[in-house]
Amino acid sequence: NWVSSNWVATSNLSAGGELPFDYTGTQSIYEAVTTNYSLGDKDKDDPCDDLKECLEKMVATEDNPLMLTLGNTISDILDYPIQLSDYITIQGGAGNTDLSINNGRRAFVGHNLKSGTINNLKITNENEDGDGGGFHFIRSNVTLDNVHIHGCRKSNDEGGAIYISNSNFENSGQLVLKNSTIENSRAKMGGGVY
């Protein structure tokens, strides 16, 4: 699924997104954010207003990884899922930033991430209709540290809290969970992790 705000032009784009997409040489339609940024210190001249917009505008590389620091709660109504970006660390507040999802979609997705980290985050998805989720990773290298996932449900799918797809062993990813919990999550198969 393509999100119009993330479109870029390239001659190597494949239909269906099955091949790894290399962003090298692409140009953003936004003013890029190339330094660490804190959403807790917002003012009128900020380059981005919320978590999703910041991740769309942040340009990090292996040589210049970036950190996006959140406040203790995210009160903005966001359009989930949020696409994670390479070499960006999402840093929650000291007491774990609360992120509550109620639109029946995954909170975060990551496709072909070379490196990504999420720290100090609590994700709650209390959609009683049974179609919520925490994370969906495809061939991605991601570390979740001090991330607590509660109430994520996928009634007709796999991976209530975390769904991982590494169908291409040449380009498979790795998920590292540290100091994290998954509670009260369920799915057709793999309520916690699939």
CSV table of C-alpha atoms in Angstrom, one decimal:
chain,number,residue,atom,x,y,z
A,1,ASN,CA,0.0,0.0,0.0
A,2,TRP,CA,1.5,3.3,-1.1
A,3,VAL,CA,0.9,6.5,0.9
A,4,SER,CA,0.8,9.5,-1.4
A,5,SER,CA,3.0,11.6,1.0
A,6,ASN,CA,5.7,9.0,0.7
A,7,TRP,CA,5.9,8.7,-3.1
A,8,VAL,CA,9.3,9.2,-4.7
A,9,ALA,CA,10.3,8.8,-8.3
A,10,THR,CA,12.8,6.0,-9.3
A,11,SER,CA,13.5,3.8,-12.3
A,12,ASN,CA,13.9,0.7,-10.0
A,13,LEU,CA,10.5,0.6,-8.4
A,14,SER,CA,8.8,-2.7,-8.6
A,15,ALA,CA,5.0,-3.3,-8.6
A,16,GLY,CA,3.8,-4.8,-5.3
A,17,GLY,CA,6.9,-3.7,-3.4
A,18,GLU,CA,8.5,-7.2,-3.4
A,19,LEU,CA,12.0,-6.0,-4.2
A,20,PRO,CA,14.0,-4.0,-1.6
A,21,PHE,CA,13.7,-0.3,-2.3
A,22,ASP,CA,16.9,1.7,-2.1
A,23,TYR,CA,16.2,5.3,-1.3
A,24,THR,CA,19.7,6.5,-2.3
A,25,GLY,CA,19.4,9.4,-4.7
A,26,THR,CA,15.7,10.0,-4.2
A,27,GLN,CA,14.4,13.5,-3.4
A,28,SER,CA,11.8,14.4,-0.8
A,29,ILE,CA,9.0,16.7,-1.5
A,30,TYR,CA,9.4,18.0,2.1
A,31,GLU,CA,11.9,20.1,3.9
A,32,ALA,CA,14.0,17.3,5.3
A,33,VAL,CA,14.8,17.0,9.0
A,34,THR,CA,18.4,15.9,9.3
A,35,THR,CA,19.1,16.4,13.0
A,36,ASN,CA,17.7,14.8,16.2
A,37,TYR,CA,14.3,16.2,17.1
A,38,SER,CA,12.1,16.3,20.2
A,39,LEU,CA,8.3,16.5,19.9
A,40,GLY,CA,8.1,17.6,23.5
A,41,ASP,CA,9.6,21.0,22.6
A,42,LYS,CA,7.2,22.1,19.9
A,43,ASP,CA,6.9,25.7,18.7
A,44,LYS,CA,5.5,27.4,15.6
A,45,ASP,CA,8.7,27.1,13.6
A,46,ASP,CA,9.1,23.3,14.0
A,47,PRO,CA,9.6,21.3,10.8
A,48,CYS,CA,7.0,18.8,11.9
A,49,ASP,CA,4.0,18.6,14.2
A,50,ASP,CA,3.4,14.9,15.0
A,51,LEU,CA,5.1,11.5,15.1
A,52,LYS,CA,4.0,10.5,11.6
A,53,GLU,CA,4.9,13.7,9.9
A,54,CYS,CA,8.4,13.8,11.6
A,55,LEU,CA,9.1,10.2,10.5
A,56,GLU,CA,8.1,11.1,6.9
A,57,LYS,CA,10.5,14.1,6.9
A,58,MET,CA,13.4,12.7,8.8
A,59,VAL,CA,16.4,11.7,6.6
A,60,ALA,CA,18.8,9.4,8.4
A,61,THR,CA,21.7,7.3,7.1
A,62,GLU,CA,24.0,4.7,8.6
A,63,ASP,CA,26.6,7.4,9.0
A,64,ASN,CA,24.1,9.9,10.4
A,65,PRO,CA,21.4,8.0,12.5
A,66,LEU,CA,18.8,10.2,14.1
A,67,MET,CA,16.6,10.2,17.2
A,68,LEU,CA,13.0,11.3,17.5
A,69,THR,CA,12.2,11.9,21.2
A,70,LEU,CA,8.5,11.8,22.2
A,71,GLY,CA,6.8,13.3,25.2
A,72,ASN,CA,5.1,11.0,27.8
A,73,THR,CA,1.9,10.8,25.9
A,74,ILE,CA,0.9,11.1,22.2
A,75,SER,CA,-2.4,12.9,22.3
A,76,ASP,CA,-2.6,13.6,18.5
A,77,ILE,CA,-5.0,11.6,16.5
A,78,LEU,CA,-2.7,9.8,14.0
A,79,ASP,CA,-3.5,8.0,10.8
A,80,TYR,CA,-2.2,4.5,11.5
A,81,PRO,CA,-0.2,2.5,10.6
A,82,ILE,CA,2.9,4.7,10.9
A,83,GLN,CA,5.8,3.7,8.5
A,84,LEU,CA,9.1,3.4,10.3
A,85,SER,CA,12.2,4.8,8.6
A,86,ASP,CA,15.8,3.6,8.4
A,87,TYR,CA,18.4,4.5,11.0
A,88,ILE,CA,15.9,6.4,13.2
A,89,THR,CA,15.4,5.7,16.9
A,90,ILE,CA,12.0,6.5,18.4
A,91,GLN,CA,12.7,7.4,22.0
A,92,GLY,CA,9.7,7.5,24.4
A,93,GLY,CA,9.6,9.4,27.6
A,94,ALA,CA,11.2,8.3,30.9
A,95,GLY,CA,8.0,6.6,32.1
A,96,ASN,CA,7.2,5.0,28.8
A,97,THR,CA,5.2,7.0,26.2
A,98,ASP,CA,1.6,5.9,25.9
A,99,LEU,CA,0.3,5.3,22.4
A,100,SER,CA,-3.3,4.2,22.2
A,101,ILE,CA,-4.6,2.8,18.9
A,102,ASN,CA,-8.3,2.5,18.3
A,103,ASN,CA,-8.9,2.4,14.6
A,104,GLY,CA,-8.3,-1.3,14.2
A,105,ARG,CA,-5.0,-1.0,12.3
A,106,ARG,CA,-1.4,-1.8,13.2
A,107,ALA,CA,0.5,0.9,15.0
A,108,PHE,CA,3.8,0.6,13.1
A,109,VAL,CA,5.0,-1.0,9.9
A,110,GLY,CA,8.5,-1.5,8.7
A,111,HIS,CA,9.5,-2.8,5.3
A,112,ASN,CA,13.1,-3.6,4.4
A,113,LEU,CA,14.5,-1.6,7.3
A,114,LYS,CA,18.3,-1.8,7.6
A,115,SER,CA,18.1,-0.6,11.2
A,116,GLY,CA,15.5,0.9,13.4
A,117,THR,CA,15.0,1.1,17.2
A,118,ILE,CA,12.0,1.9,19.4
A,119,ASN,CA,12.6,2.6,23.1
A,120,ASN,CA,10.3,3.3,26.1
A,121,LEU,CA,6.9,2.9,24.4
A,122,LYS,CA,3.6,1.4,25.6
A,123,ILE,CA,1.2,0.4,22.8
A,124,THR,CA,-2.4,-0.3,23.7
A,125,ASN,CA,-4.9,-1.4,21.0
A,126,GLU,CA,-8.2,-2.1,22.7
A,127,ASN,CA,-10.3,-2.5,19.6
A,128,GLU,CA,-12.9,-5.0,20.7
A,129,ASP,CA,-13.9,-5.8,17.1
A,130,GLY,CA,-10.7,-7.8,16.9
A,131,ASP,CA,-8.7,-6.1,14.2
A,132,GLY,CA,-5.9,-4.2,15.9
A,133,GLY,CA,-2.2,-4.9,16.0
A,134,GLY,CA,1.2,-3.6,17.3
A,135,PHE,CA,3.9,-4.1,14.7
A,136,HIS,CA,4.2,-5.5,11.2
A,137,PHE,CA,7.8,-6.1,9.9
A,138,ILE,CA,8.9,-7.4,6.5
A,139,ARG,CA,12.6,-8.2,6.1
A,140,SER,CA,13.5,-5.6,8.7
A,141,ASN,CA,16.2,-5.2,11.4
A,142,VAL,CA,14.5,-3.7,14.4
A,143,THR,CA,15.2,-3.5,18.1
A,144,LEU,CA,12.3,-3.0,20.6
A,145,ASP,CA,13.7,-2.1,24.0
A,146,ASN,CA,11.4,-1.4,26.9
A,147,VAL,CA,8.3,-1.7,24.7
A,148,HIS,CA,5.1,-2.9,26.3
A,149,ILE,CA,2.3,-4.1,24.0
A,150,HIS,CA,-1.2,-4.7,25.4
A,151,GLY,CA,-4.5,-5.7,23.9
A,152,CYS,CA,-3.6,-6.1,20.3
A,153,ARG,CA,-5.9,-8.4,18.4
A,154,LYS,CA,-6.1,-9.7,14.8
A,155,SER,CA,-9.1,-12.0,14.7
A,156,ASN,CA,-8.6,-13.2,11.1
A,157,ASP,CA,-4.9,-12.8,10.8
A,158,GLU,CA,-1.6,-13.8,12.3
A,159,GLY,CA,0.5,-11.9,14.8
A,160,GLY,CA,-1.7,-10.0,17.3
A,161,ALA,CA,1.1,-8.0,18.8
A,162,ILE,CA,3.9,-8.5,16.3
A,163,TYR,CA,3.9,-10.0,12.8
A,164,ILE,CA,7.2,-10.7,11.1
A,165,SER,CA,7.6,-11.8,7.5
A,166,ASN,CA,11.1,-12.9,6.3
A,167,SER,CA,10.1,-14.8,3.2
A,168,ASN,CA,13.3,-14.0,1.4
A,169,PHE,CA,16.2,-15.6,3.3
A,170,GLU,CA,18.8,-13.7,1.3
A,171,ASN,CA,17.4,-10.5,2.7
A,172,SER,CA,15.8,-11.6,6.0
A,173,GLY,CA,15.5,-9.3,8.9
A,174,GLN,CA,16.0,-9.6,12.6
A,175,LEU,CA,13.8,-8.6,15.5
A,176,VAL,CA,15.4,-8.0,18.9
A,177,LEU,CA,13.1,-7.7,22.0
A,178,LYS,CA,14.7,-6.4,25.1
A,179,ASN,CA,13.1,-5.6,28.5
A,180,SER,CA,9.7,-5.8,26.7
A,181,THR,CA,6.3,-7.4,27.4
A,182,ILE,CA,3.3,-8.6,25.4
A,183,GLU,CA,0.1,-9.0,27.3
A,184,ASN,CA,-3.6,-9.7,26.4
A,185,SER,CA,-2.9,-10.0,22.7
A,186,ARG,CA,-4.4,-12.6,20.5
A,187,ALA,CA,-4.8,-13.6,16.8
A,188,LYS,CA,-5.9,-16.5,14.7
A,189,MET,CA,-2.3,-17.7,14.9
A,190,GLY,CA,0.5,-16.2,17.1
A,191,GLY,CA,-1.3,-13.9,19.4
A,192,GLY,CA,2.0,-12.5,20.7
A,193,VAL,CA,4.4,-12.9,17.8
A,194,TYR,CA,4.0,-14.7,14.5
